[in-house]
Short mmCIF file of C-alpha atoms in Angstrom, two decimals:
data_model
loop_
_atom_site.label_atom_id
_atom_site.label_comp_id
_atom_site.label_asym_id
_atom_site.label_seq_id
_atom_site.Cartn_x
_atom_site.Cartn_y
_atom_site.Cartn_z
CA MET A 1 97.23 67.48 78.24
CA ASP A 2 100.41 65.93 79.61
CA LEU A 3 100.93 67.33 83.10
CA GLN A 4 104.54 66.16 83.09
CA ALA A 5 105.26 68.24 80.01
CA ILE A 6 103.89 71.43 81.52
CA ASN A 7 104.71 71.65 85.18
CA PHE A 8 105.16 75.09 86.63
CA THR A 9 104.51 74.24 90.26
CA THR A 10 106.80 75.54 92.95
CA VAL A 11 107.87 73.86 96.16
CA VAL A 12 106.82 76.09 99.05
CA TYR A 13 108.02 75.74 102.62
CA ARG A 14 105.28 76.55 105.13
CA ASP A 15 105.35 77.80 108.71
CA SER A 16 102.99 76.61 111.38
CA LEU A 17 99.83 78.72 111.74
CA ASN A 18 101.01 80.55 114.89
CA VAL A 19 104.42 81.37 113.43
CA ALA A 20 102.85 82.50 110.16
CA ILE A 21 100.47 84.84 112.01
CA ILE A 22 103.30 86.35 114.08
CA LYS A 23 105.51 86.94 111.03
CA ASN A 24 102.70 88.51 109.03
CA VAL A 25 101.57 90.73 111.91
CA VAL A 26 105.15 91.98 112.42
CA THR A 27 105.57 92.63 108.69
CA VAL A 28 102.24 94.42 108.27
CA VAL A 29 102.65 96.53 111.42
CA LEU A 30 106.12 97.66 110.32
CA CYS A 31 104.77 98.43 106.84
CA ILE A 32 101.89 100.52 108.22
CA PHE A 33 104.15 102.33 110.70
CA ILE A 34 106.82 103.22 108.14
CA ASN A 35 104.29 104.14 105.45
CA PHE A 36 102.45 106.33 107.95
CA ILE A 37 105.64 108.28 108.63
CA ASN A 38 106.50 108.50 104.94
CA GLY A 39 102.90 109.40 104.07
CA THR A 40 103.05 112.23 106.62
CA LEU A 41 106.21 113.48 104.92
CA VAL A 42 104.47 113.44 101.53
CA HIS A 43 101.45 115.27 103.00
CA THR A 44 103.73 117.90 104.55
CA PHE A 45 105.46 118.36 101.20
CA ARG A 46 102.16 118.80 99.32
CA LYS A 47 100.72 121.30 101.79
CA HIS A 48 103.59 123.78 101.82
CA GLN A 49 104.88 125.64 98.77
CA VAL A 50 108.26 126.16 100.41
CA PHE A 51 108.88 122.45 99.76
CA ASN A 52 107.17 121.74 96.43
CA MET A 53 109.01 124.62 94.76
CA ASN A 54 112.41 123.44 96.01
CA PRO A 55 114.27 120.84 93.83
CA ARG A 56 116.00 119.34 96.86
CA TYR A 57 112.71 118.48 98.56
CA ILE A 58 111.13 117.31 95.31
CA LEU A 59 113.93 114.76 94.91
CA TYR A 60 113.59 113.76 98.55
CA ILE A 61 109.86 113.13 98.24
CA HIS A 62 110.51 111.13 95.08
CA LEU A 63 112.82 108.95 97.17
CA VAL A 64 110.16 108.61 99.87
CA LEU A 65 107.46 107.66 97.34
CA ASN A 66 109.72 104.98 95.88
CA ASP A 67 110.33 103.63 99.38
CA MET A 68 106.57 103.47 99.96
CA ILE A 69 106.02 101.62 96.67
CA LEU A 70 108.80 99.14 97.43
CA LEU A 71 107.59 98.51 100.97
CA THR A 72 103.94 98.13 99.98
CA THR A 73 104.77 95.79 97.10
CA PHE A 74 107.04 93.64 99.23
CA THR A 75 104.49 93.41 102.05
CA LEU A 76 101.69 92.53 99.63
CA VAL A 77 103.74 89.73 98.04
CA TYR A 78 104.89 88.50 101.46
CA VAL A 79 101.39 88.33 102.97
CA LEU A 80 99.86 86.79 99.84
CA SER A 81 102.58 84.13 99.85
CA TYR A 82 101.23 83.01 103.23
CA ILE A 83 97.55 83.29 102.34
CA VAL A 84 97.57 81.65 98.90
CA TYR A 85 101.22 80.42 98.91
CA THR A 86 101.68 80.83 95.15
CA LEU A 87 100.57 83.65 92.85
CA ASN A 88 99.42 83.78 89.27
CA VAL A 89 102.47 84.41 87.06
CA SER A 90 100.95 87.44 85.31
CA PHE A 91 100.00 89.10 88.60
CA CYS A 92 103.41 88.30 90.10
CA MET A 93 105.13 89.76 87.02
CA PHE A 94 103.10 92.97 87.42
CA LEU A 95 104.08 93.35 91.10
CA LEU A 96 107.74 92.55 90.43
CA SER A 97 107.88 95.06 87.56
CA ILE A 98 106.64 97.83 89.87
CA ALA A 99 109.19 96.84 92.52
CA ILE A 100 112.05 96.72 89.98
CA LEU A 101 111.12 100.19 88.66
CA SER A 102 111.19 101.69 92.16
CA ASN A 103 114.36 99.81 93.07
CA VAL A 104 116.15 101.25 90.03
CA ASN A 105 114.91 104.76 90.83
CA ASN A 106 116.30 104.95 94.36
CA PRO A 107 120.06 104.84 93.61
CA PHE A 108 119.66 107.34 90.76
CA THR A 109 117.67 109.68 93.00
CA LEU A 110 120.45 109.56 95.61
CA ALA A 111 123.03 110.39 92.94
CA VAL A 112 120.99 113.34 91.65
CA MET A 113 120.50 114.61 95.22
CA ALA A 114 124.27 114.48 95.73
CA VAL A 115 124.80 116.45 92.51
CA GLU A 116 122.25 119.04 93.69
CA CYS A 117 124.20 119.44 96.96
CA TYR A 118 127.43 119.76 94.97
CA ILE A 119 125.98 122.52 92.78
CA ALA A 120 124.55 124.36 95.81
CA VAL A 121 127.96 124.37 97.55
CA CYS A 122 130.35 124.77 94.63
CA PHE A 123 128.26 126.98 92.35
CA PRO A 124 125.91 128.87 94.68
CA LEU A 125 125.30 131.77 92.28
CA ARG A 126 124.25 129.42 89.47
CA HIS A 127 122.30 126.97 91.61
CA SER A 128 118.91 128.60 91.02
CA LEU A 129 119.52 128.58 87.26
CA ILE A 130 120.74 124.99 87.04
CA CYS A 131 118.45 123.35 89.59
CA THR A 132 114.96 124.45 88.61
CA VAL A 133 111.68 122.72 89.42
CA ARG A 134 111.06 121.98 85.74
CA LYS A 135 114.48 120.41 85.26
CA THR A 136 114.03 118.38 88.45
CA TYR A 137 110.80 116.81 87.19
CA ALA A 138 112.48 116.17 83.83
CA VAL A 139 115.29 114.29 85.60
CA ILE A 140 112.73 112.28 87.57
CA GLY A 141 110.99 111.38 84.30
CA LEU A 142 114.35 110.26 82.90
CA MET A 143 114.85 107.98 85.93
CA TRP A 144 111.51 106.27 85.29
CA LEU A 145 112.42 105.89 81.63
CA ILE A 146 115.69 104.17 82.60
CA GLY A 147 113.72 101.93 84.93
CA LEU A 148 111.32 101.00 82.12
CA LEU A 149 114.25 100.19 79.85
CA THR A 150 115.49 97.87 82.59
CA VAL A 151 112.29 95.90 83.11
CA LEU A 152 110.59 95.96 79.67
CA PRO A 153 113.14 93.65 77.97
CA ASP A 154 112.43 91.00 80.62
CA ILE A 155 108.67 91.33 80.10
CA PHE A 156 108.89 91.25 76.29
CA ASN A 157 111.24 88.26 76.41
CA ALA A 158 108.84 86.38 78.70
CA LEU A 159 105.90 87.20 76.40
CA ALA A 160 107.86 85.98 73.37
CA THR A 161 109.35 82.80 74.80
CA GLU A 162 106.97 81.49 77.46
CA SER A 163 103.79 79.57 76.70
CA LEU A 164 100.30 80.80 77.54
CA ASP A 165 100.05 78.02 80.12
CA PHE A 166 103.01 79.50 81.96
CA PHE A 167 101.21 82.84 82.43
CA ARG A 168 98.15 80.98 83.70
CA SER A 169 100.20 78.92 86.15
CA ARG A 170 101.09 79.77 89.74
CA VAL A 171 104.57 80.19 91.20
CA PHE A 172 106.18 81.39 94.38
CA CYS A 173 106.63 85.08 93.54
CA PHE A 174 110.37 85.48 93.05
CA SER A 175 111.98 87.19 90.08
CA ALA A 176 113.87 84.03 89.08
CA ASN A 177 110.60 82.08 88.91
CA VAL A 178 108.99 84.57 86.52
CA PHE A 179 111.85 85.96 84.40
CA ARG A 180 113.56 82.64 83.74
CA ASN A 181 115.87 83.40 80.81
CA PRO A 182 119.47 83.15 82.17
CA VAL A 183 120.77 85.49 79.46
CA LEU A 184 118.49 88.25 80.69
CA LYS A 185 119.67 87.68 84.24
CA GLU A 186 123.28 88.13 83.12
CA ARG A 187 122.34 91.30 81.21
CA ARG A 188 120.50 92.63 84.26
CA ASP A 189 123.47 91.90 86.50
CA VAL A 190 125.84 93.73 84.13
CA SER A 191 123.55 96.75 83.83
CA ASN A 192 123.16 96.88 87.62
CA ILE A 193 126.92 96.82 88.11
CA VAL A 194 127.45 99.58 85.53
CA CYS A 195 124.76 101.77 87.10
CA ILE A 196 126.05 101.26 90.63
CA VAL A 197 129.64 102.09 89.57
CA ILE A 198 128.46 105.31 87.88
CA ILE A 199 126.44 106.28 90.94
CA TRP A 200 129.32 105.59 93.35
CA LEU A 201 131.71 107.63 91.18
CA THR A 202 129.17 110.47 91.25
CA LEU A 203 128.96 110.33 95.04
CA PHE A 204 132.74 110.23 95.48
CA TYR A 205 133.22 113.12 93.04
CA THR A 206 130.64 115.34 94.72
CA TYR A 207 131.80 114.41 98.23
CA PHE A 208 135.47 115.26 97.71
CA HIS A 209 134.65 118.53 95.96
CA ILE A 210 132.33 119.51 98.81
CA ILE A 211 135.09 118.63 101.31
CA CYS A 212 137.45 121.07 99.58
CA ILE A 213 134.89 123.85 99.79
CA ALA A 214 133.89 122.96 103.34
CA LYS A 215 137.46 123.51 104.56
CA LEU A 216 137.20 127.14 103.48
CA ALA A 217 133.65 127.82 104.55
CA ALA A 218 131.25 127.02 107.09
CA ALA A 219 128.63 124.92 108.68
CA ASP A 220 126.21 124.82 105.75
CA ASN A 221 128.88 123.30 103.54
CA LYS A 222 129.86 120.82 106.24
CA LYS A 223 126.19 119.88 106.48
CA ALA A 224 126.18 119.27 102.72
CA ARG A 225 129.24 117.04 103.11
CA ASN A 226 127.48 115.03 105.81
CA THR A 227 124.39 114.78 103.63
CA VAL A 228 126.40 113.25 100.78
CA LEU A 229 127.88 110.80 103.28
CA LEU A 230 124.36 109.83 104.28
CA HIS A 231 123.52 109.38 100.60
CA GLY A 232 126.39 106.92 100.42
CA PHE A 233 125.00 105.05 103.42
CA GLN A 234 121.55 104.96 101.81
CA LEU A 235 123.10 103.66 98.60
CA LEU A 236 124.72 100.83 100.56
CA LEU A 237 121.28 99.94 101.88
CA CYS A 238 119.87 100.01 98.34
CA MET A 239 122.61 97.63 97.23
CA LEU A 240 121.56 95.11 99.88
CA THR A 241 118.66 94.13 97.63
CA TYR A 242 121.21 92.72 95.16
CA ILE A 243 122.50 90.26 97.77
CA PHE A 244 119.07 89.27 99.11
CA PHE A 245 118.98 85.80 97.57
CA LEU A 246 122.71 85.28 98.03
CA SER A 247 122.33 86.00 101.75
CA ILE A 248 119.44 83.56 102.06
CA GLU A 249 121.29 80.85 100.14
CA GLY A 250 124.48 81.29 102.17
CA LEU A 251 122.76 81.24 105.56
CA THR A 252 120.49 78.37 104.51
CA PHE A 253 123.58 76.35 103.58
CA LEU A 254 124.93 76.93 107.10
CA PHE A 255 121.57 76.47 108.86
CA PRO A 256 119.43 74.29 106.56
CA LYS A 257 116.68 73.79 109.15
CA GLY A 258 116.14 77.52 109.60
CA VAL A 259 115.31 78.48 106.02
CA LEU A 260 111.97 80.11 106.89
CA THR A 261 113.38 82.07 109.83
CA ILE A 262 116.37 83.16 107.74
CA ARG A 263 114.11 84.33 104.92
CA PHE A 264 111.98 86.34 107.36
CA ILE A 265 114.90 88.03 109.15
CA ILE A 266 116.76 88.86 105.93
CA SER A 267 113.54 90.25 104.44
CA ILE A 268 113.02 92.54 107.43
CA LEU A 269 116.65 93.73 107.40
CA ILE A 270 116.89 94.31 103.64
CA HIS A 271 113.40 95.18 102.42
CA ILE A 272 111.65 96.84 105.38
CA LEU A 273 113.94 98.55 107.91
CA PRO A 274 115.97 100.50 105.28
CA ARG A 275 112.72 102.26 104.31
CA LEU A 276 112.98 104.08 107.67
CA ILE A 277 116.25 105.74 106.71
CA SER A 278 114.79 108.46 104.45
CA PRO A 279 112.44 109.93 107.09
CA LEU A 280 115.22 109.80 109.68
CA VAL A 281 117.76 111.48 107.38
CA TYR A 282 115.52 114.32 106.21
CA GLY A 283 112.23 114.37 108.08
CA LEU A 284 113.98 114.64 111.46
CA ARG A 285 117.41 115.98 110.49
CA ASP A 286 116.26 118.84 108.25
CA LYS A 287 115.25 121.81 110.43
CA MET A 288 112.73 123.26 107.99
CA PHE A 289 111.03 119.95 107.31
CA ARG A 290 110.98 119.14 111.02
CA LYS A 291 109.33 122.48 111.76
CA TYR A 292 106.35 121.77 109.48
CA LEU A 293 106.27 118.02 110.12
CA ARG A 294 105.47 118.53 113.81
CA LYS A 295 102.04 119.89 112.86
CA TYR A 296 100.97 116.54 111.42
CA LEU A 297 102.58 114.03 113.75
CA PRO A 298 100.70 112.99 116.90
CA SER A 299 102.22 114.62 119.97
#
């Protein structure tokens, strides 16, 4: 077989052993720490009916679970990239598909949480009828369906257009190295833009309506307004994933000798630290959740 005809190798920049160990230890420790906090939140949710029968907390835990999936997937790919440098294409595609699903879910979850706040403030008498546990799980199922519709076309296109040798080859595990059709990338970019615009319009709509009500009423409504603002901040953090490669390329152009350091720092800032936001926003800010959470956190 002509090796020049089928060449799926990837150029991989490598750190020295000491630097690689430090970077991986930092990444794994942060992953364990954040997942421990988020796992404690999930455990608290499961153990107390006051939470698992409340749509607001169900949506919040869905957000936390997605953060845990994203963080675990990223850390796994990051550590494996240092241990084996390149991954089998099929395995990489599987990991990326899970990450894409979770990444799509997060902005939609934030939008639905903002709508739930809006209904609670603007239609308090109808809130219990509109926001039921059953409807909440149905909405969550719809989010996963939208995520599948986002990632399945890429998978089917790769299965239809790539050779069997490609799936047996090894690449550095980036989306562009696995889903290589440029048309699909353009379609994905357009769909991402449309979804983000819809979500931002939803946040603005709910926020300004809550502001109007908050002027007439009291602290609970002002808290809801602040919560929607925090949803907007979380959405900004979610959007950082869309500029991950652009940030690396731009900084690498300015500092070509620091490509590995740039990739590490940007990865920490975009993929890891934002996963701390959800526990800080709800686990510590919400009085009821904080009350029960104290039982499970080490004193």
